C-alpha cells in the first residue's frame, strides 16, 4: 500500500518490511531503484517532472521524515512508521554482511566513502565492500565502468538529494546493479564526518532544529517543511 503526498507516492512500509522487500529485489536481479522521499524531495518533485517520474517508477519509496508520518495520521491515511534512509542503509548493510551481498559506496567528499567503508567493516567484519568512490567526479563513464567491474549487488549513492536519483535512474540499466539506493548524506554520518541529531531531538520531532543550529546555511532548504505542510493540507493525500 502507498500514500500519495501531493501526488508523490510513498510506500507504507516498516523498516522490517522494507528490508524484506530489499531482499526480494536483490533476488530478482533488477535493476531496481530505492528512493527515500522526505518533505524536501516531495516539494522539489512538484516542479521537477523528471524527479516526480523517477519517484513514481521506483521499486521502493521509503517514508523518510517524521512529518510524513504525522501528516499521514492527521489526514487519516496513517503511515506505519518513519523509515530513515540512514537506518535503512545500516540495516541493509547488516543484511548484506549476513547474506554475502556485495556492496559499493558512491558519494560524499573525497575520502568519506572510504571512511564509511572502514567504519562499516568494523561493525560487520564479513561485509563485502567491492568498491568506493567519492561523489565529486567529472566523467560518469569512468565511474560506471568501475561499478560494473566491481559487480555489486547493492549500490548506495549519496550524491545529493535529487541529483543522486536522476543519476541512478539514468544509468540504472547500464550499471546492471540489482538494487541502487539514494542515501543523501548518510555516508557523512557513518564515516563520522557529521553527527546525526541526538535521540532526544529525534524523539521530540525536532531533528530539523538540530540541523538548523549545526548547519545554519541550510536554512533555505528547510523552508521545504512549511511548503510541504501547505501542499499536503491543500492538495491532500491519496492512498
Ligand atoms: N554530494 C556529492 N556530490 C555532489 C554534491 C553532493 O557526493 O556533487 C554529497 C555530499 O558530499 C553529501 C551528500 O551528497 O555527502 C549530501 O546529500 P543531501 O544534501 O541529499 O544529504 P542530506 O544531508 O539531506 O541527507
PDB file of C-alpha atoms and ligand atoms in Angstrom:
ATOM      1  CA  UNK A   1       0.000   0.000   0.000  1.00  0.00           C
ATOM      2  CA  UNK A   2       1.133   3.522  -0.680  1.00  0.00           C
ATOM      3  CA  UNK A   3       0.184   7.022   0.420  1.00  0.00           C
ATOM      4  CA  UNK A   4       0.379   9.901  -2.068  1.00  0.00           C
ATOM      5  CA  UNK A   5       1.673  13.206  -0.715  1.00  0.00           C
ATOM      6  CA  UNK A   6       0.618  15.881  -3.195  1.00  0.00           C
ATOM      7  CA  UNK A   7       0.760  13.221  -5.920  1.00  0.00           C
ATOM      8  CA  UNK A   8       4.101  11.818  -4.864  1.00  0.00           C
ATOM      9  CA  UNK A   9       3.766   8.196  -3.781  1.00  0.00           C
ATOM     10  CA  UNK A  10       5.423   6.870  -0.649  1.00  0.00           C
ATOM     11  CA  UNK A  11       5.230   3.213   0.377  1.00  0.00           C
ATOM     12  CA  UNK A  12       3.606   2.399   3.678  1.00  0.00           C
ATOM     13  CA  UNK A  13       6.305   0.085   4.970  1.00  0.00           C
ATOM     14  CA  UNK A  14       8.055  -0.505   8.259  1.00  0.00           C
ATOM     15  CA  UNK A  15      11.837  -0.786   8.398  1.00  0.00           C
ATOM     16  CA  UNK A  16      11.494  -4.565   8.639  1.00  0.00           C
ATOM     17  CA  UNK A  17       9.146  -4.737   5.642  1.00  0.00           C
ATOM     18  CA  UNK A  18      11.447  -2.520   3.615  1.00  0.00           C
ATOM     19  CA  UNK A  19      14.327  -4.912   4.290  1.00  0.00           C
ATOM     20  CA  UNK A  20      12.256  -7.929   3.257  1.00  0.00           C
ATOM     21  CA  UNK A  21      11.372  -6.069   0.086  1.00  0.00           C
ATOM     22  CA  UNK A  22      15.015  -5.201  -0.498  1.00  0.00           C
ATOM     23  CA  UNK A  23      15.925  -8.852  -0.214  1.00  0.00           C
ATOM     24  CA  UNK A  24      13.263  -9.733  -2.795  1.00  0.00           C
ATOM     25  CA  UNK A  25      14.501  -7.018  -5.129  1.00  0.00           C
ATOM     26  CA  UNK A  26      18.082  -8.260  -4.917  1.00  0.00           C
ATOM     27  CA  UNK A  27      16.941 -11.823  -5.557  1.00  0.00           C
ATOM     28  CA  UNK A  28      15.011 -10.733  -8.637  1.00  0.00           C
ATOM     29  CA  UNK A  29      18.204  -9.178 -10.007  1.00  0.00           C
ATOM     30  CA  UNK A  30      16.680  -5.858 -11.018  1.00  0.00           C
ATOM     31  CA  UNK A  31      17.815  -3.332 -11.823  1.00  0.00           C
ATOM     32  CA  UNK A  32      15.740  -1.548  -9.202  1.00  0.00           C
ATOM     33  CA  UNK A  33      15.850   1.873  -7.637  1.00  0.00           C
ATOM     34  CA  UNK A  34      15.096   2.631  -3.976  1.00  0.00           C
ATOM     35  CA  UNK A  35      14.343   6.244  -3.057  1.00  0.00           C
ATOM     36  CA  UNK A  36      13.770   7.948   0.287  1.00  0.00           C
ATOM     37  CA  UNK A  37      11.288  10.786  -0.196  1.00  0.00           C
ATOM     38  CA  UNK A  38      11.304  13.383   2.577  1.00  0.00           C
ATOM     39  CA  UNK A  39       9.386  16.701   2.634  1.00  0.00           C
ATOM     40  CA  UNK A  40      12.170  18.388   0.687  1.00  0.00           C
ATOM     41  CA  UNK A  41      12.087  15.839  -2.111  1.00  0.00           C
ATOM     42  CA  UNK A  42       8.291  15.913  -2.258  1.00  0.00           C
ATOM     43  CA  UNK A  43       8.341  19.705  -2.603  1.00  0.00           C
ATOM     44  CA  UNK A  44      11.123  19.587  -5.217  1.00  0.00           C
ATOM     45  CA  UNK A  45       9.259  16.968  -7.244  1.00  0.00           C
ATOM     46  CA  UNK A  46       6.248  19.275  -7.605  1.00  0.00           C
ATOM     47  CA  UNK A  47       8.155  21.351 -10.114  1.00  0.00           C
ATOM     48  CA  UNK A  48      10.517  18.720 -11.376  1.00  0.00           C
ATOM     49  CA  UNK A  49       8.748  16.302 -13.632  1.00  0.00           C
ATOM     50  CA  UNK A  50      11.745  14.046 -14.101  1.00  0.00           C
ATOM     51  CA  UNK A  51      12.189  13.629 -10.350  1.00  0.00           C
ATOM     52  CA  UNK A  52       8.456  13.006  -9.993  1.00  0.00           C
ATOM     53  CA  UNK A  53       8.534  10.250 -12.651  1.00  0.00           C
ATOM     54  CA  UNK A  54      11.597   8.682 -11.061  1.00  0.00           C
ATOM     55  CA  UNK A  55       9.946   8.527  -7.632  1.00  0.00           C
ATOM     56  CA  UNK A  56       6.754   7.155  -9.187  1.00  0.00           C
ATOM     57  CA  UNK A  57       8.573   4.391 -11.001  1.00  0.00           C
ATOM     58  CA  UNK A  58      10.965   3.456  -8.172  1.00  0.00           C
ATOM     59  CA  UNK A  59      10.669  -0.077  -6.815  1.00  0.00           C
ATOM     60  CA  UNK A  60      10.586   1.110  -3.201  1.00  0.00           C
ATOM     61  CA  UNK A  61       9.916   4.581  -1.727  1.00  0.00           C
ATOM     62  CA  UNK A  62      10.700   4.876   1.958  1.00  0.00           C
ATOM     63  CA  UNK A  63       8.867   7.404   4.146  1.00  0.00           C
ATOM     64  CA  UNK A  64      11.937   9.345   5.247  1.00  0.00           C
ATOM     65  CA  UNK A  65      10.623  12.008   7.585  1.00  0.00           C
ATOM     66  CA  UNK A  66       8.608  12.107  10.752  1.00  0.00           C
ATOM     67  CA  UNK A  67       6.487  14.910   9.288  1.00  0.00           C
ATOM     68  CA  UNK A  68       5.228  12.469   6.645  1.00  0.00           C
ATOM     69  CA  UNK A  69       4.076  10.155   9.398  1.00  0.00           C
ATOM     70  CA  UNK A  70       2.476  12.941  11.469  1.00  0.00           C
ATOM     71  CA  UNK A  71       0.671  14.424   8.450  1.00  0.00           C
ATOM     72  CA  UNK A  72      -0.496  10.999   7.292  1.00  0.00           C
ATOM     73  CA  UNK A  73      -2.036  10.399  10.720  1.00  0.00           C
ATOM     74  CA  UNK A  74      -3.764  13.771  10.848  1.00  0.00           C
ATOM     75  CA  UNK A  75      -5.214  13.173   7.392  1.00  0.00           C
ATOM     76  CA  UNK A  76      -6.240   9.635   8.306  1.00  0.00           C
ATOM     77  CA  UNK A  77      -4.064   7.746   5.868  1.00  0.00           C
ATOM     78  CA  UNK A  78      -1.632   6.610   8.556  1.00  0.00           C
ATOM     79  CA  UNK A  79       1.845   5.515   7.590  1.00  0.00           C
ATOM     80  CA  UNK A  80       3.090   2.782   9.906  1.00  0.00           C
ATOM     81  CA  UNK A  81       6.422   4.399  10.726  1.00  0.00           C
ATOM     82  CA  UNK A  82       9.218   6.585   9.553  1.00  0.00           C
ATOM     83  CA  UNK A  83      11.970   4.730   7.747  1.00  0.00           C
ATOM     84  CA  UNK A  84      15.009   6.992   7.814  1.00  0.00           C
ATOM     85  CA  UNK A  85      17.391   6.486   4.903  1.00  0.00           C
ATOM     86  CA  UNK A  86      20.371   6.037   7.204  1.00  0.00           C
ATOM     87  CA  UNK A  87      18.653   3.377   9.315  1.00  0.00           C
ATOM     88  CA  UNK A  88      17.609   1.538   6.192  1.00  0.00           C
ATOM     89  CA  UNK A  89      21.166   1.714   4.889  1.00  0.00           C
ATOM     90  CA  UNK A  90      22.652   0.377   8.136  1.00  0.00           C
ATOM     91  CA  UNK A  91      20.168  -2.493   8.314  1.00  0.00           C
ATOM     92  CA  UNK A  92      20.641  -3.244   4.631  1.00  0.00           C
ATOM     93  CA  UNK A  93      24.387  -3.425   5.229  1.00  0.00           C
ATOM     94  CA  UNK A  94      23.836  -5.772   8.163  1.00  0.00           C
ATOM     95  CA  UNK A  95      21.729  -7.982   5.902  1.00  0.00           C
ATOM     96  CA  UNK A  96      24.359  -7.760   3.171  1.00  0.00           C
ATOM     97  CA  UNK A  97      27.033  -8.987   5.583  1.00  0.00           C
ATOM     98  CA  UNK A  98      24.900 -11.976   6.603  1.00  0.00           C
ATOM     99  CA  UNK A  99      23.907 -12.889   3.064  1.00  0.00           C
ATOM    100  CA  UNK A 100      27.243 -12.085   1.450  1.00  0.00           C
ATOM    101  CA  UNK A 101      25.839  -9.435  -0.838  1.00  0.00           C
ATOM    102  CA  UNK A 102      28.436  -7.253  -2.487  1.00  0.00           C
ATOM    103  CA  UNK A 103      28.134  -3.549  -1.820  1.00  0.00           C
ATOM    104  CA  UNK A 104      29.519  -0.411  -3.444  1.00  0.00           C
ATOM    105  CA  UNK A 105      29.593   3.043  -1.830  1.00  0.00           C
ATOM    106  CA  UNK A 106      29.461   6.075  -4.103  1.00  0.00           C
ATOM    107  CA  UNK A 107      29.335   9.672  -2.905  1.00  0.00           C
ATOM    108  CA  UNK A 108      30.479  12.268  -0.430  1.00  0.00           C
ATOM    109  CA  UNK A 109      33.615  14.337  -0.405  1.00  0.00           C
ATOM    110  CA  UNK A 110      36.890  12.587  -1.230  1.00  0.00           C
ATOM    111  CA  UNK A 111      37.755  10.077   1.495  1.00  0.00           C
ATOM    112  CA  UNK A 112      34.282   9.942   3.046  1.00  0.00           C
ATOM    113  CA  UNK A 113      33.076   6.778   1.285  1.00  0.00           C
ATOM    114  CA  UNK A 114      36.377   5.100   2.180  1.00  0.00           C
ATOM    115  CA  UNK A 115      35.990   6.105   5.847  1.00  0.00           C
ATOM    116  CA  UNK A 116      32.361   4.956   5.842  1.00  0.00           C
ATOM    117  CA  UNK A 117      33.531   1.633   4.374  1.00  0.00           C
ATOM    118  CA  UNK A 118      36.101   1.229   7.173  1.00  0.00           C
ATOM    119  CA  UNK A 119      33.527   2.001   9.823  1.00  0.00           C
ATOM    120  CA  UNK A 120      31.060  -0.498   8.309  1.00  0.00           C
ATOM    121  CA  UNK A 121      33.773  -3.151   8.110  1.00  0.00           C
ATOM    122  CA  UNK A 122      34.451  -2.605  11.804  1.00  0.00           C
ATOM    123  CA  UNK A 123      30.821  -3.221  12.638  1.00  0.00           C
ATOM    124  CA  UNK A 124      30.356  -6.070  10.145  1.00  0.00           C
ATOM    125  CA  UNK A 125      33.705  -7.791   9.557  1.00  0.00           C
ATOM    126  CA  UNK A 126      32.358 -10.215   6.958  1.00  0.00           C
ATOM    127  CA  UNK A 127      30.907  -7.409   4.827  1.00  0.00           C
ATOM    128  CA  UNK A 128      31.944  -7.485   1.168  1.00  0.00           C
ATOM    129  CA  UNK A 129      32.633  -3.905   0.092  1.00  0.00           C
ATOM    130  CA  UNK A 130      33.644  -4.235  -3.526  1.00  0.00           C
ATOM    131  CA  UNK A 131      34.292  -0.566  -4.270  1.00  0.00           C
ATOM    132  CA  UNK A 132      34.075   3.030  -3.100  1.00  0.00           C
ATOM    133  CA  UNK A 133      34.263   6.354  -4.900  1.00  0.00           C
ATOM    134  CA  UNK A 134      33.661   9.958  -3.890  1.00  0.00           C
ATOM    135  CA  UNK A 135      30.775  11.912  -5.339  1.00  0.00           C
ATOM    136  CA  UNK A 136      32.750  14.688  -6.994  1.00  0.00           C
ATOM    137  CA  UNK A 137      33.731  13.119 -10.310  1.00  0.00           C
ATOM    138  CA  UNK A 138      33.668  14.624 -13.765  1.00  0.00           C
ATOM    139  CA  UNK A 139      33.214  11.683 -16.080  1.00  0.00           C
ATOM    140  CA  UNK A 140      30.267   9.428 -15.455  1.00  0.00           C
ATOM    141  CA  UNK A 141      31.715   6.810 -17.817  1.00  0.00           C
ATOM    142  CA  UNK A 142      34.769   6.111 -15.669  1.00  0.00           C
ATOM    143  CA  UNK A 143      32.661   5.597 -12.561  1.00  0.00           C
ATOM    144  CA  UNK A 144      30.164   3.452 -14.423  1.00  0.00           C
ATOM    145  CA  UNK A 145      32.943   1.171 -15.658  1.00  0.00           C
ATOM    146  CA  UNK A 146      34.373   0.868 -12.154  1.00  0.00           C
ATOM    147  CA  UNK A 147      30.998  -0.029 -10.681  1.00  0.00           C
ATOM    148  CA  UNK A 148      30.255  -2.543 -13.442  1.00  0.00           C
ATOM    149  CA  UNK A 149      33.639  -4.204 -12.989  1.00  0.00           C
ATOM    150  CA  UNK A 150      33.070  -4.487  -9.234  1.00  0.00           C
ATOM    151  CA  UNK A 151      29.710  -6.265  -9.787  1.00  0.00           C
ATOM    152  CA  UNK A 152      27.945  -5.148  -6.629  1.00  0.00           C
ATOM    153  CA  UNK A 153      24.501  -6.432  -5.629  1.00  0.00           C
ATOM    154  CA  UNK A 154      23.735  -3.164  -3.880  1.00  0.00           C
ATOM    155  CA  UNK A 155      24.904   0.328  -4.744  1.00  0.00           C
ATOM    156  CA  UNK A 156      24.462   3.136  -2.203  1.00  0.00           C
ATOM    157  CA  UNK A 157      24.762   6.545  -3.820  1.00  0.00           C
ATOM    158  CA  UNK A 158      24.958   9.773  -1.807  1.00  0.00           C
ATOM    159  CA  UNK A 159      25.332  12.478  -4.446  1.00  0.00           C
ATOM    160  CA  UNK A 160      22.808  14.929  -3.013  1.00  0.00           C
ATOM    161  CA  UNK A 161      19.032  14.567  -2.970  1.00  0.00           C
ATOM    162  CA  UNK A 162      17.525  14.808  -6.453  1.00  0.00           C
ATOM    163  CA  UNK A 163      20.846  14.532  -8.206  1.00  0.00           C
ATOM    164  CA  UNK A 164      21.513  11.002  -6.978  1.00  0.00           C
ATOM    165  CA  UNK A 165      18.037   9.793  -8.015  1.00  0.00           C
ATOM    166  CA  UNK A 166      18.497  11.248 -11.507  1.00  0.00           C
ATOM    167  CA  UNK A 167      21.992   9.831 -11.836  1.00  0.00           C
ATOM    168  CA  UNK A 168      20.899   6.379 -10.730  1.00  0.00           C
ATOM    169  CA  UNK A 169      17.762   6.391 -12.891  1.00  0.00           C
ATOM    170  CA  UNK A 170      19.752   7.470 -15.936  1.00  0.00           C
ATOM    171  CA  UNK A 171      22.314   4.688 -15.575  1.00  0.00           C
ATOM    172  CA  UNK A 172      20.206   2.026 -13.859  1.00  0.00           C
ATOM    173  CA  UNK A 173      20.131  -0.309 -16.884  1.00  0.00           C
ATOM    174  CA  UNK A 174      23.706   0.195 -17.975  1.00  0.00           C
ATOM    175  CA  UNK A 175      25.005  -0.337 -14.435  1.00  0.00           C
ATOM    176  CA  UNK A 176      23.073  -3.585 -14.143  1.00  0.00           C
ATOM    177  CA  UNK A 177      23.302  -3.491 -10.329  1.00  0.00           C
ATOM    178  CA  UNK A 178      20.284  -5.353  -8.856  1.00  0.00           C
ATOM    179  CA  UNK A 179      19.444  -2.549  -6.387  1.00  0.00           C
ATOM    180  CA  UNK A 180      20.591   1.078  -6.278  1.00  0.00           C
ATOM    181  CA  UNK A 181      19.672   3.243  -3.293  1.00  0.00           C
ATOM    182  CA  UNK A 182      19.874   7.041  -2.981  1.00  0.00           C
ATOM    183  CA  UNK A 183      21.168   7.758   0.526  1.00  0.00           C
ATOM    184  CA  UNK A 184      21.879  11.517   0.662  1.00  0.00           C
ATOM    185  CA  UNK A 185      24.308  12.401   3.422  1.00  0.00           C
ATOM    186  CA  UNK A 186      24.197   9.010   5.199  1.00  0.00           C
ATOM    187  CA  UNK A 187      27.831   8.278   4.440  1.00  0.00           C
ATOM    188  CA  UNK A 188      28.818  11.588   6.052  1.00  0.00           C
ATOM    189  CA  UNK A 189      27.280  10.282   9.271  1.00  0.00           C
ATOM    190  CA  UNK A 190      28.562   6.697   9.002  1.00  0.00           C
ATOM    191  CA  UNK A 191      32.101   7.962   8.368  1.00  0.00           C
ATOM    192  CA  UNK A 192      31.897  10.160  11.468  1.00  0.00           C
ATOM    193  CA  UNK A 193      32.303  13.344   9.394  1.00  0.00           C
ATOM    194  CA  UNK A 194      28.889  14.583  10.523  1.00  0.00           C
ATOM    195  CA  UNK A 195      26.739  13.801  13.543  1.00  0.00           C
ATOM    196  CA  UNK A 196      23.121  12.779  13.444  1.00  0.00           C
ATOM    197  CA  UNK A 197      20.789  14.706  15.750  1.00  0.00           C
ATOM    198  CA  UNK A 198      20.810  13.212  19.262  1.00  0.00           C
ATOM    199  CA  UNK A 199      17.924  10.873  20.093  1.00  0.00           C
ATOM    200  CA  UNK A 200      16.115  13.459  22.199  1.00  0.00           C
ATOM    201  CA  UNK A 201      15.803  15.746  19.146  1.00  0.00           C
ATOM    202  CA  UNK A 202      14.515  12.878  17.061  1.00  0.00           C
ATOM    203  CA  UNK A 203      12.041  11.853  19.727  1.00  0.00           C
ATOM    204  CA  UNK A 204      10.669  15.373  20.001  1.00  0.00           C
ATOM    205  CA  UNK A 205      10.420  15.585  16.189  1.00  0.00           C
ATOM    206  CA  UNK A 206      12.861  18.499  16.073  1.00  0.00           C
ATOM    207  CA  UNK A 207      15.718  16.920  14.146  1.00  0.00           C
ATOM    208  CA  UNK A 208      15.324  19.881  11.745  1.00  0.00           C
ATOM    209  CA  UNK A 209      16.142  22.269  14.623  1.00  0.00           C
ATOM    210  CA  UNK A 210      19.381  20.435  15.350  1.00  0.00           C
ATOM    211  CA  UNK A 211      20.379  20.669  11.689  1.00  0.00           C
ATOM    212  CA  UNK A 212      19.430  24.328  11.562  1.00  0.00           C
ATOM    213  CA  UNK A 213      21.703  25.071  14.505  1.00  0.00           C
ATOM    214  CA  UNK A 214      24.608  22.884  13.363  1.00  0.00           C
ATOM    215  CA  UNK A 215      24.329  23.740   9.642  1.00  0.00           C
ATOM    216  CA  UNK A 216      22.694  27.198   9.553  1.00  0.00           C
ATOM    217  CA  UNK A 217      23.497  27.594   5.833  1.00  0.00           C
ATOM    218  CA  UNK A 218      20.803  25.007   5.205  1.00  0.00           C
ATOM    219  CA  UNK A 219      18.035  27.335   6.380  1.00  0.00           C
ATOM    220  CA  UNK A 220      16.768  27.848   2.834  1.00  0.00           C
ATOM    221  CA  UNK A 221      16.373  24.123   2.332  1.00  0.00           C
ATOM    222  CA  UNK A 222      14.347  23.972   5.499  1.00  0.00           C
ATOM    223  CA  UNK A 223      11.681  26.182   4.009  1.00  0.00           C
ATOM    224  CA  UNK A 224      10.656  22.940   2.346  1.00  0.00           C
ATOM    225  CA  UNK A 225       8.936  21.859   5.556  1.00  0.00           C
ATOM    226  CA  UNK A 226       6.328  24.667   5.703  1.00  0.00           C
ATOM    227  CA  UNK A 227       5.924  24.345   1.909  1.00  0.00           C
ATOM    228  CA  UNK A 228       5.357  20.631   2.319  1.00  0.00           C
ATOM    229  CA  UNK A 229       2.718  21.215   5.011  1.00  0.00           C
ATOM    230  CA  UNK A 230       0.983  23.795   2.860  1.00  0.00           C
ATOM    231  CA  UNK A 231       0.986  21.428  -0.118  1.00  0.00           C
ATOM    232  CA  UNK A 232      -0.406  18.411   1.657  1.00  0.00           C
ATOM    233  CA  UNK A 233      -3.042  20.303   3.572  1.00  0.00           C
ATOM    234  CA  UNK A 234      -4.239  21.967   0.360  1.00  0.00           C
ATOM    235  CA  UNK A 235      -3.757  19.082  -2.067  1.00  0.00           C
ATOM    236  CA  UNK A 236      -4.357  16.321   0.472  1.00  0.00           C
ATOM    237  CA  UNK A 237      -3.320  12.694   0.466  1.00  0.00           C
ATOM    238  CA  UNK A 238      -4.436   9.728  -1.527  1.00  0.00           C
ATOM    239  CA  UNK A 239      -3.661   6.152  -0.842  1.00  0.00           C
TER     240      UNK A 239
HETATM  241  N1  LIG B   1      27.449  15.218  -2.730  1.00  0.00           N
HETATM  242  C1  LIG B   1      28.263  14.569  -3.653  1.00  0.00           C
HETATM  243  N2  LIG B   1      28.482  15.164  -4.856  1.00  0.00           N
HETATM  244  C2  LIG B   1      27.935  16.361  -5.198  1.00  0.00           C
HETATM  245  C3  LIG B   1      27.097  17.006  -4.267  1.00  0.00           C
HETATM  246  C4  LIG B   1      26.878  16.393  -3.026  1.00  0.00           C
HETATM  247  O1  LIG B   1      28.774  13.490  -3.373  1.00  0.00           O
HETATM  248  O2  LIG B   1      28.180  16.832  -6.316  1.00  0.00           O
HETATM  249  C5  LIG B   1      27.244  14.598  -1.418  1.00  0.00           C
HETATM  250  C6  LIG B   1      27.715  15.441  -0.252  1.00  0.00           C
HETATM  251  O3  LIG B   1      29.121  15.344  -0.089  1.00  0.00           O
HETATM  252  C7  LIG B   1      26.946  14.820   0.885  1.00  0.00           C
HETATM  253  C8  LIG B   1      25.640  14.401   0.223  1.00  0.00           C
HETATM  254  O4  LIG B   1      25.865  14.440  -1.176  1.00  0.00           O
HETATM  255  O5  LIG B   1      27.606  13.653   1.328  1.00  0.00           O
HETATM  256  C9  LIG B   1      24.539  15.357   0.642  1.00  0.00           C
HETATM  257  O6  LIG B   1      23.358  14.946   0.139  1.00  0.00           O
HETATM  258  P1  LIG B   1      21.968  15.580   0.673  1.00  0.00           P
HETATM  259  O7  LIG B   1      22.117  17.044   0.727  1.00  0.00           O
HETATM  260  O8  LIG B   1      20.877  14.959  -0.101  1.00  0.00           O
HETATM  261  O9  LIG B   1      22.006  14.979   2.098  1.00  0.00           O
HETATM  262  P2  LIG B   1      21.118  15.118   3.357  1.00  0.00           P
HETATM  263  O10 LIG B   1      22.090  15.793   4.271  1.00  0.00           O
HETATM  264  O11 LIG B   1      19.918  15.932   3.010  1.00  0.00           O
HETATM  265  O12 LIG B   1      20.862  13.679   3.692  1.00  0.00           O
END
